[in-house]
mmCIF file of C-alpha atoms in Angstrom:
data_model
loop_
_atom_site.group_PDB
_atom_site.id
_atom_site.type_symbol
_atom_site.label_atom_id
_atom_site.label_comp_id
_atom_site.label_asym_id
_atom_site.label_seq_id
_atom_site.Cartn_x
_atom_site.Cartn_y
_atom_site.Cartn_z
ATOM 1 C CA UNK A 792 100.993 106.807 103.816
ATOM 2 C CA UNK A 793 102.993 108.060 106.899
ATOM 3 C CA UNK A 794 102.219 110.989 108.406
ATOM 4 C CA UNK A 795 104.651 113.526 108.109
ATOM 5 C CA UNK A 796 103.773 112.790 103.807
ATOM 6 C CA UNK A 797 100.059 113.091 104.925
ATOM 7 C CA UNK A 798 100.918 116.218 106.535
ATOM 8 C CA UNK A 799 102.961 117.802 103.829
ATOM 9 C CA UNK A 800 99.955 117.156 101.274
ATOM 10 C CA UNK A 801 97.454 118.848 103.747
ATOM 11 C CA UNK A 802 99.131 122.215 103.980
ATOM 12 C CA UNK A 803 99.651 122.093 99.995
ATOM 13 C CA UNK A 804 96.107 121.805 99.767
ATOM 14 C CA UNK A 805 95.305 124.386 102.510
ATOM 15 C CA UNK A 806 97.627 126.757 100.279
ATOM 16 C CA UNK A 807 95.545 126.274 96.911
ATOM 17 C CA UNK A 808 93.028 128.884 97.258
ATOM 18 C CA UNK A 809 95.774 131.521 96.999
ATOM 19 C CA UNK A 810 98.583 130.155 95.482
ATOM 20 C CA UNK A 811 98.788 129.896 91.863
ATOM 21 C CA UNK A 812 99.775 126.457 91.837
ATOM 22 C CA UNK A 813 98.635 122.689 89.526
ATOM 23 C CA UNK A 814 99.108 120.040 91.777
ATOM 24 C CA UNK A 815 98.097 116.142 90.516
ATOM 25 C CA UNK A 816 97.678 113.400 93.250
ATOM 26 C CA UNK A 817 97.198 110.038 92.404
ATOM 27 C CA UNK A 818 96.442 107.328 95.054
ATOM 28 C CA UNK A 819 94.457 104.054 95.870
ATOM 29 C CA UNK A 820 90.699 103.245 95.798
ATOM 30 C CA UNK A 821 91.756 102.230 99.760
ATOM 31 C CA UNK A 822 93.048 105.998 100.336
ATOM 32 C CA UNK A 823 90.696 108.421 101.991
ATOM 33 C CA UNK A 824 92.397 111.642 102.260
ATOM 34 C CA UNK A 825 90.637 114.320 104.652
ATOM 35 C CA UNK A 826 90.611 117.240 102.247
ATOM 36 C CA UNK A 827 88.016 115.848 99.674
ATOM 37 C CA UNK A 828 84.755 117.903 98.964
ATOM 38 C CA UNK A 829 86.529 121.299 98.949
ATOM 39 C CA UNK A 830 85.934 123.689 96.568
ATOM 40 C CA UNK A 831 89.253 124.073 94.643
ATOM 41 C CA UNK A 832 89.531 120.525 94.070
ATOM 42 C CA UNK A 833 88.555 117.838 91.403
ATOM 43 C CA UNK A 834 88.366 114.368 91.925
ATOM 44 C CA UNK A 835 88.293 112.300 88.889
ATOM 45 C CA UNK A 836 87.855 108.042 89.571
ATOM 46 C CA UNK A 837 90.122 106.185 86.657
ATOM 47 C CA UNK A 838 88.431 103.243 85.997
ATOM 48 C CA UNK A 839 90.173 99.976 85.002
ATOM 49 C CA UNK A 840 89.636 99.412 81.104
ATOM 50 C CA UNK A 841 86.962 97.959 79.673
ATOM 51 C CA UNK A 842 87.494 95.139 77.248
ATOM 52 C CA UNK A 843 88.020 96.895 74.226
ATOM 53 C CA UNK A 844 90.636 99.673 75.334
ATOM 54 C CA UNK A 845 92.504 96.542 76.850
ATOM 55 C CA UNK A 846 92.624 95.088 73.266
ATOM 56 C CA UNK A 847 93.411 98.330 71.783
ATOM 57 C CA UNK A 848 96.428 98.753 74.325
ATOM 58 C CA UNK A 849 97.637 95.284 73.777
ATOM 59 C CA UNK A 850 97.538 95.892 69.470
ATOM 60 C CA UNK A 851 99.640 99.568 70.010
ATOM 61 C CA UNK A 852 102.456 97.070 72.309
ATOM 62 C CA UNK A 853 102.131 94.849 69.499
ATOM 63 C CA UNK A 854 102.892 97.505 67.038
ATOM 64 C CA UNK A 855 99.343 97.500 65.067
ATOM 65 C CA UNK A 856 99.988 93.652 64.860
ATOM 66 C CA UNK A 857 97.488 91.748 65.343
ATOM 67 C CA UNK A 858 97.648 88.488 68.250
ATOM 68 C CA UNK A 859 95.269 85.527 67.946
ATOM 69 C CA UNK A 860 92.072 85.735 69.937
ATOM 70 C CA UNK A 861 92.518 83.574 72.260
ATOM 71 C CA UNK A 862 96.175 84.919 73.368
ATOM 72 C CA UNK A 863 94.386 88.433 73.518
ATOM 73 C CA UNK A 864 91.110 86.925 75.768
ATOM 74 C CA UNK A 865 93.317 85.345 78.064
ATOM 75 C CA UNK A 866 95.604 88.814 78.199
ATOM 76 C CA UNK A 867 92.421 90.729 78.727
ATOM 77 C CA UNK A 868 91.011 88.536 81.414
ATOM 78 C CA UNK A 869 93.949 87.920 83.529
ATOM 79 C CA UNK A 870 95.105 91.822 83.825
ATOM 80 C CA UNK A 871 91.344 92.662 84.792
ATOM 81 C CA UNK A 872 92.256 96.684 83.460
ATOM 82 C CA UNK A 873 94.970 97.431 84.772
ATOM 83 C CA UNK A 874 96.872 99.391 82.119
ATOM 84 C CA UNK A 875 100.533 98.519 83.355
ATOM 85 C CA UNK A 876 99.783 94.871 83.736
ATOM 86 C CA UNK A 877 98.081 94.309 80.252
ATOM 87 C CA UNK A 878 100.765 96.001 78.480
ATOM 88 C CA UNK A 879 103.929 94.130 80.961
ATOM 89 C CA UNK A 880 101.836 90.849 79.973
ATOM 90 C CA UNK A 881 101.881 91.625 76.264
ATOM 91 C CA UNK A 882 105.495 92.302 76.327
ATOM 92 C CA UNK A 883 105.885 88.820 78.218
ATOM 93 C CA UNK A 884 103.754 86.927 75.671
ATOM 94 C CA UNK A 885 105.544 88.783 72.821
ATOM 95 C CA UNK A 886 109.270 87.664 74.085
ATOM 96 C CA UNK A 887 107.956 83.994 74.593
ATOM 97 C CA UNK A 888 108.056 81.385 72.277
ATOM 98 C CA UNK A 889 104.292 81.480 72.090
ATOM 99 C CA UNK A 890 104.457 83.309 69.163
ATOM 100 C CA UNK A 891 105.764 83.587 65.975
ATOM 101 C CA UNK A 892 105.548 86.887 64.206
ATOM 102 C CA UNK A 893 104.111 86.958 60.119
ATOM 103 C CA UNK A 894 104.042 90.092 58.042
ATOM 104 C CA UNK A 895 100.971 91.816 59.443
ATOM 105 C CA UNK A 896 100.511 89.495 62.747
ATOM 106 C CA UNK A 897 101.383 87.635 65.243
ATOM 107 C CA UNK A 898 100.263 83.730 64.930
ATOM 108 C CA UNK A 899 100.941 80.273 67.577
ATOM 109 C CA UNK A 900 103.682 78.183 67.722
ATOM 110 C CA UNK A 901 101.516 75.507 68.998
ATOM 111 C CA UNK A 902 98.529 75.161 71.154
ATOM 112 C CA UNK A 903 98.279 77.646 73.517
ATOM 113 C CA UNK A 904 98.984 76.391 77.249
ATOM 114 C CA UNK A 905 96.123 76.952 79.550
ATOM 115 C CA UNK A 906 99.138 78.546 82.328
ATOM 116 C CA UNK A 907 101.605 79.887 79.784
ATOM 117 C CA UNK A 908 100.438 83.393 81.010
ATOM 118 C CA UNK A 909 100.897 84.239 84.482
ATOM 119 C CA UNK A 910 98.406 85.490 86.405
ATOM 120 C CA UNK A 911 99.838 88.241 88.606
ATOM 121 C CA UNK A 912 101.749 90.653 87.737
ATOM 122 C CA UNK A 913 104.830 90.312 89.505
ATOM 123 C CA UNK A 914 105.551 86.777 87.811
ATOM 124 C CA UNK A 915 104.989 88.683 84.341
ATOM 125 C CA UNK A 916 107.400 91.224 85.445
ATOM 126 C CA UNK A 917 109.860 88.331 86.693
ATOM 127 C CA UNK A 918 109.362 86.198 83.184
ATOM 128 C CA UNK A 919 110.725 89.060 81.537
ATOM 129 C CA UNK A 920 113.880 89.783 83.735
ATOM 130 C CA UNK A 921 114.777 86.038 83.632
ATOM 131 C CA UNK A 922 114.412 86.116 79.768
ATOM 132 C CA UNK A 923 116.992 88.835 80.095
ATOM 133 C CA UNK A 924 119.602 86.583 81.570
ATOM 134 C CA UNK A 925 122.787 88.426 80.247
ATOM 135 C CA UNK A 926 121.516 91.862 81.687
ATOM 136 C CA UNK A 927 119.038 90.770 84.565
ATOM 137 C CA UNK A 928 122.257 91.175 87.104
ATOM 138 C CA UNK A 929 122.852 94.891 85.829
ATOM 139 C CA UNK A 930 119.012 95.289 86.361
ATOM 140 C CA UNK A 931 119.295 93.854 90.171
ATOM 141 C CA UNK A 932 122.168 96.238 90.915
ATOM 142 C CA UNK A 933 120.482 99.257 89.444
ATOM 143 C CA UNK A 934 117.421 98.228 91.633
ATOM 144 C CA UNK A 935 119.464 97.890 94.824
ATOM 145 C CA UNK A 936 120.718 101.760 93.803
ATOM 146 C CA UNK A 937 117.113 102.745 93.750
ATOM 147 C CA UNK A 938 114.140 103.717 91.134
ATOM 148 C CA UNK A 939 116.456 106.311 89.950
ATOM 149 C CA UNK A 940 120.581 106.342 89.377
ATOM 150 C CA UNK A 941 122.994 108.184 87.758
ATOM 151 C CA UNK A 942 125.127 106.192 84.980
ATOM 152 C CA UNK A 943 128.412 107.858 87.256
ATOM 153 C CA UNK A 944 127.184 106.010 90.677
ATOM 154 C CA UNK A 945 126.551 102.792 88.530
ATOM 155 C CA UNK A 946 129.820 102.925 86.975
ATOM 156 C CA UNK A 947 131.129 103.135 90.617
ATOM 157 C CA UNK A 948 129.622 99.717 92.064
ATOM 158 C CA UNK A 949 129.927 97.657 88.684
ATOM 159 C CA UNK A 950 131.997 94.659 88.059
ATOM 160 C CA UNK A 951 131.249 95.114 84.291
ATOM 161 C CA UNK A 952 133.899 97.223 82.012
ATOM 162 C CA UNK A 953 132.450 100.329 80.140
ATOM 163 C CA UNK A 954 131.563 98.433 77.108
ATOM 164 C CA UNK A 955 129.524 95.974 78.800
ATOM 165 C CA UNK A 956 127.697 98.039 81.121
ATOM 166 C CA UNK A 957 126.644 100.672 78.177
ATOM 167 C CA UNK A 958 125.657 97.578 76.162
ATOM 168 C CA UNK A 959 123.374 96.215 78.963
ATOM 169 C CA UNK A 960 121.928 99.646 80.073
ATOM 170 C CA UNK A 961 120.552 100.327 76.296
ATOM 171 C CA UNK A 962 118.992 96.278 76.416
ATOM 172 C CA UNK A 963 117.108 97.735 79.641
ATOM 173 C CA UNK A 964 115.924 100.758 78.103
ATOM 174 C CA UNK A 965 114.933 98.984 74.776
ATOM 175 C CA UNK A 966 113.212 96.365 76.520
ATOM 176 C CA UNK A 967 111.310 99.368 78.418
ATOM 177 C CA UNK A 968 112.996 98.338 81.776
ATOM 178 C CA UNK A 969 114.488 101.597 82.352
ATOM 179 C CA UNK A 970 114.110 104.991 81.480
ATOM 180 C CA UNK A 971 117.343 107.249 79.771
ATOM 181 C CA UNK A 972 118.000 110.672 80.548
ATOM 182 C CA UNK A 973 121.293 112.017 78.913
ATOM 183 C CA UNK A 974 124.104 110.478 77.472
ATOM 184 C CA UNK A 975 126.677 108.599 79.375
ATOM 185 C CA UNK A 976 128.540 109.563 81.644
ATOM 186 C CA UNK A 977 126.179 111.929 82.717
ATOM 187 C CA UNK A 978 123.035 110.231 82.173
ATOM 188 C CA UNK A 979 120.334 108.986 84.296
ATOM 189 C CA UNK A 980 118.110 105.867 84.585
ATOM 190 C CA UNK A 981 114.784 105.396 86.019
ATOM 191 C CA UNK A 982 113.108 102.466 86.832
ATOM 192 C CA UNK A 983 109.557 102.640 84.183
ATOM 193 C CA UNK A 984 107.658 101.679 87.595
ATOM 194 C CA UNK A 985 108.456 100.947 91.169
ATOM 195 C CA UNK A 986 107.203 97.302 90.633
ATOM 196 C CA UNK A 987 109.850 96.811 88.144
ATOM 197 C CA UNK A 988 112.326 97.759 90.716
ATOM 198 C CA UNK A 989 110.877 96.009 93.330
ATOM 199 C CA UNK A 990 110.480 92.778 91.151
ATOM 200 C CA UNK A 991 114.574 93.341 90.085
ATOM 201 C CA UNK A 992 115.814 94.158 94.275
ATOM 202 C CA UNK A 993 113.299 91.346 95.781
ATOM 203 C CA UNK A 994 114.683 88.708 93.276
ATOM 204 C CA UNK A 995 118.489 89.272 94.567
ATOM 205 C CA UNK A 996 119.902 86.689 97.172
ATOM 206 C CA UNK A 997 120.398 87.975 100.116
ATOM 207 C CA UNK A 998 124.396 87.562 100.712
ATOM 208 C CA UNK A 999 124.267 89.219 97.101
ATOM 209 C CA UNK A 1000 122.147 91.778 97.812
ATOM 210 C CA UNK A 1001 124.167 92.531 101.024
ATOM 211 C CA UNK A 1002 127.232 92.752 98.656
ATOM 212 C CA UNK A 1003 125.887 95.251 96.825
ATOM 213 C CA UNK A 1004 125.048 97.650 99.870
ATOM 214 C CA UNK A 1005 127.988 97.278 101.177
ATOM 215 C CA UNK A 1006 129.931 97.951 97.749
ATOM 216 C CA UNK A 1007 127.586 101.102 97.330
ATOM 217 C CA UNK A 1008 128.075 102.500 100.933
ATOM 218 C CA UNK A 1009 131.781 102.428 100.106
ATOM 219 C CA UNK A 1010 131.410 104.022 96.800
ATOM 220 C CA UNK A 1011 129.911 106.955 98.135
ATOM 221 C CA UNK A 1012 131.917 107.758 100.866
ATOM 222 C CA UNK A 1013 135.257 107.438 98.917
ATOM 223 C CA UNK A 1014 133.767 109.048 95.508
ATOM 224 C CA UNK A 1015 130.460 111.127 96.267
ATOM 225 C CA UNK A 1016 131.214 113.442 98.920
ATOM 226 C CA UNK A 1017 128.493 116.138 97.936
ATOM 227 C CA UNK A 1018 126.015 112.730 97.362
ATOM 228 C CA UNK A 1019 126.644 111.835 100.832
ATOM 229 C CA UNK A 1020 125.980 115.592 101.685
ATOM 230 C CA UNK A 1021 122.529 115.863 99.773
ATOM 231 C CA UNK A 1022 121.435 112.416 100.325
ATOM 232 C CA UNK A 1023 122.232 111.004 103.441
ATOM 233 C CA UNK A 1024 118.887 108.660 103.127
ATOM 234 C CA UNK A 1025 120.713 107.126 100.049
ATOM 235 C CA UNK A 1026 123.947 106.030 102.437
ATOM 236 C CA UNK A 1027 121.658 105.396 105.236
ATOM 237 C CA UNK A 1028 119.673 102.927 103.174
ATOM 238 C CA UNK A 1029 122.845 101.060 101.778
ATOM 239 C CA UNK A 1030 124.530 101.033 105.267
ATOM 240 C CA UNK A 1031 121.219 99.483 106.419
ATOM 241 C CA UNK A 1032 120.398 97.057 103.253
ATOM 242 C CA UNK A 1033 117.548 97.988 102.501
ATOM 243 C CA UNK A 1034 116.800 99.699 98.857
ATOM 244 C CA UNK A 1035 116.965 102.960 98.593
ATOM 245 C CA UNK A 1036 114.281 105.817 98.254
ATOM 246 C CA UNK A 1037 112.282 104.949 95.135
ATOM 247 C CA UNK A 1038 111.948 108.959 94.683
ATOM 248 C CA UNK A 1039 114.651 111.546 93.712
ATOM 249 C CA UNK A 1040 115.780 112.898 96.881
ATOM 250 C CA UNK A 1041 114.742 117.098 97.033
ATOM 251 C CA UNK A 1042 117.018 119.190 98.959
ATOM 252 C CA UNK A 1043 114.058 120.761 100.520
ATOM 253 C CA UNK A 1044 113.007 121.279 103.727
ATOM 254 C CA UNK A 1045 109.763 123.271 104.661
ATOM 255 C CA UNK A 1046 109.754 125.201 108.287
ATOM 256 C CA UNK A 1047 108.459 123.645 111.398
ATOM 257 C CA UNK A 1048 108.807 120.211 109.263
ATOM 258 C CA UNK A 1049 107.476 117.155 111.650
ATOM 259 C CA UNK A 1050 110.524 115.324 113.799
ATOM 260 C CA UNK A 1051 111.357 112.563 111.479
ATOM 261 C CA UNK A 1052 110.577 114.379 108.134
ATOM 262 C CA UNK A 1053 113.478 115.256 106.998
ATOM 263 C CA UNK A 1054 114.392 111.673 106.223
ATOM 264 C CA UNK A 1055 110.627 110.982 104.192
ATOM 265 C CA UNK A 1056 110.591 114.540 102.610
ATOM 266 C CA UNK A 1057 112.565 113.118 99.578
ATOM 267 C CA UNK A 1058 108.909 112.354 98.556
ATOM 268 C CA UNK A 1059 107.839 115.768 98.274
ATOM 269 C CA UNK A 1060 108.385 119.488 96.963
ATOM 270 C CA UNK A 1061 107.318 122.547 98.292
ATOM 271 C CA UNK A 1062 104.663 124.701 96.614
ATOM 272 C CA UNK A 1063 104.943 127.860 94.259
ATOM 273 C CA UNK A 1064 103.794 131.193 95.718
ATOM 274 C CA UNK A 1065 101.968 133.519 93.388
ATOM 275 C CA UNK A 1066 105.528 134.796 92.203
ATOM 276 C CA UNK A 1067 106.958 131.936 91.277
ATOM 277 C CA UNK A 1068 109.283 131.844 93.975
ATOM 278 C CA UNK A 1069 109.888 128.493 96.151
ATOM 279 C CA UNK A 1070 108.139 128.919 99.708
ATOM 280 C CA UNK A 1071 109.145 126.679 102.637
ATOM 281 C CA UNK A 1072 112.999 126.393 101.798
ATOM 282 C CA UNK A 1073 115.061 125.475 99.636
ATOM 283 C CA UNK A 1074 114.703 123.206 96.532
ATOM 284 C CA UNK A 1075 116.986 121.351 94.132
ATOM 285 C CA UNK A 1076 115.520 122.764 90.784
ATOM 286 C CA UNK A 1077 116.894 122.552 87.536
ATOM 287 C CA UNK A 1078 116.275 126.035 85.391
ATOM 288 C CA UNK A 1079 115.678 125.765 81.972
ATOM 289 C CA UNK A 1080 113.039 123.392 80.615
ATOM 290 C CA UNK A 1081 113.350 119.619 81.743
ATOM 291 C CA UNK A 1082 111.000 117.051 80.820
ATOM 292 C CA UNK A 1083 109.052 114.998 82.382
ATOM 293 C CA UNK A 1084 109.571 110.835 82.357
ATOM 294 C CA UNK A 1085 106.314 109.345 83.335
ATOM 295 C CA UNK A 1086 105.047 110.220 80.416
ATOM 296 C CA UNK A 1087 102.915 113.763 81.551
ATOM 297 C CA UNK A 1088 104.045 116.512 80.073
ATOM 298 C CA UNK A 1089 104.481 119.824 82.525
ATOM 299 C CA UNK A 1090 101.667 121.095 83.664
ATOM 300 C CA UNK A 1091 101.189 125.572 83.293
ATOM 301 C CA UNK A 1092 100.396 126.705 87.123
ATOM 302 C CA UNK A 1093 97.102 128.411 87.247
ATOM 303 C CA UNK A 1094 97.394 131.990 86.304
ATOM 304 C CA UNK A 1095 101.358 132.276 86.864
ATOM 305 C CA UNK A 1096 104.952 131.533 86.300
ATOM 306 C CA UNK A 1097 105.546 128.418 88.259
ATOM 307 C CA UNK A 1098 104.811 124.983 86.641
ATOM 308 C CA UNK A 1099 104.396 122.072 89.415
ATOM 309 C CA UNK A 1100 103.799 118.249 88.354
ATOM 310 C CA UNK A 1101 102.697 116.275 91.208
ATOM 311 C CA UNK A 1102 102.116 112.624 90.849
ATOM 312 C CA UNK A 1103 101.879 110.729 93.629
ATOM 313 C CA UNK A 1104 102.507 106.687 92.827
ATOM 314 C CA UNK A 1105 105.592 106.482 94.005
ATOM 315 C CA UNK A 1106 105.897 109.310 94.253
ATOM 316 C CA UNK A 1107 107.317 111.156 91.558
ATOM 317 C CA UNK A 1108 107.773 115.257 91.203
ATOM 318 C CA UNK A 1109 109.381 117.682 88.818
ATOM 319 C CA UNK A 1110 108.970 121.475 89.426
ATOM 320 C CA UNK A 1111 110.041 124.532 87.058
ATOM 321 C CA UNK A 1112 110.151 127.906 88.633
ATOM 322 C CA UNK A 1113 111.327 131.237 86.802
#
């Protein structure tokens, strides 16, 4: 983690003795943050699943049907509990020709090949973007946008008419690729998880992926003048080819912020004080209710009128403040 993100999450943690504030962290065995042990925190370890929630994930992917034993041992043994990778492996298996689906199961084609699953997660990601050949360049070019892009921007840097482009957007999203907010044109996709992305940007050749920067860069200097405004780190990145931020870029910029972190506080929110009110400087909030996409619903604030959702993987964060 760098440190002007480390530094951020220290004073929100210094402020939760007073402030009526809900904030969830998530983060690596590996990660040893300095604020652990205090008294207005809980620290919860998630375990990786044990055998039988691994099966029971892999039958709700399947839909309640069931998949031979020995497709569901190997599943269970090469994903070793970790939730995203046994149900991106089941989804894998279940596109494959392995199988062939009956009434109330799933049963073998043929005898099951002893490296017909792969065995890292990345290549089970990658299986299933190749299998979706007619859409897997729409997928790269989202990816080189970043974990999250508006269906406007998209339209922007396509080659694809309309048609096509809402056609192959809704294949992502069905196949659980990408996440929809709204209706085009003013909808928004996310990339399910970073990995996804990553998988999608890494798998790009590099005079293509160069391309694309360089078509995106344009884009928003002709078309997205208030873009370019709130998120210079978006047109930095494409001027530099690199992907950009995997987080929503926040408007937000707390006082005294560390020289340099103004370009890394897209990854972070300031607090709620006991009012509700934003402290620190400004934010880009949404009124009204807005739902969350990970999955978490929002999250009441201890005690008072701001709701703040957290979740650092990523890292993602949605706050509501009346």
């Amino acid at each position: 983690m760098d440190p002007t993100t480390l530094e951020f999450l220290s004073l929100l943690v210094d402020q939760g003795p007073t402030a009526r504030l809900l904030a969830l962290c998530t983060f690596r065995p590996d990660f040893s943050p300095s604020w652990t042990g205090r008294s207005h925190l809980t620290q919860v370890t998630v375990h990786r699943l044990p055998r039988r929630q691994a099966a029971e994930v892999i039958r709700q992917v399947a839909h309640g049907k069931a998949l031979p034993a020995e497709v569901v041992e190997q599943i269970v043994t090469r994903t070793d509990g970790v939730p995203l990778f046994v149900e991106e492996l089941t989804k894998m298996v279940l596109e494959s020709d392995l199988l062939e689906e009956r009434q109330e199961r799933y049963e073998l084609t043929g005898p099951l090949p002893p490296l017909a699953i792969p065995a890292t997660l990345h290549d089970s990601l990658m299986a299933r973007l190749d299998r979706l050949a007619t859409v897997k360049a729409l997928a790269q070019l989202g990816a080189t946008l970043g974990r999250e892009f508006s269906y406007e921007l998209l339209q922007a840097v396509s080659p694809w008419d309309e048609a096509t482009l809402r056609r192959g957007l809704h294949q992502l999203v069905e196949a659980e690729f990408l996440y929809q907010q709204g209706l085009p044109p003013q909808a928004t996709y996310t990339f399910k998880h970073a990995l996804i992305q990553d998988v999608a940007y890494q798998s790009l050749l590099r005079s293509t992926r160069q391309q694309h920067h360089q078509r995106i860069a344009q884009a928003l200097e002709t078309q997205f003048p208030e873009t370019v405004a709130t998120q210079p780190a978006l047109v930095a990145s494409s001027r530099a080819g690199s992907p950009s931020p995997a987080t929503r870029p926040v408007r937000a910029l707390r006082r005294g912020v560390a020289p340099g972190g103004a370009g890394r506080l897209g990854h972070a929110l300031v607090g709620c004080s006991p009012g509700g009110a934003v402290r620190g400087g400004r934010a880009d909030v949404r009124r009204g209710h807005q739902r969350e996409q990970s999955g978490m619903g929002w999250a009441d604030a201890v005690g008072g009128k701001g709701r703040l959702i957290f979740l650092y993987s990523g890292v993602n964060l949605w706050l509501e403040h009346h």
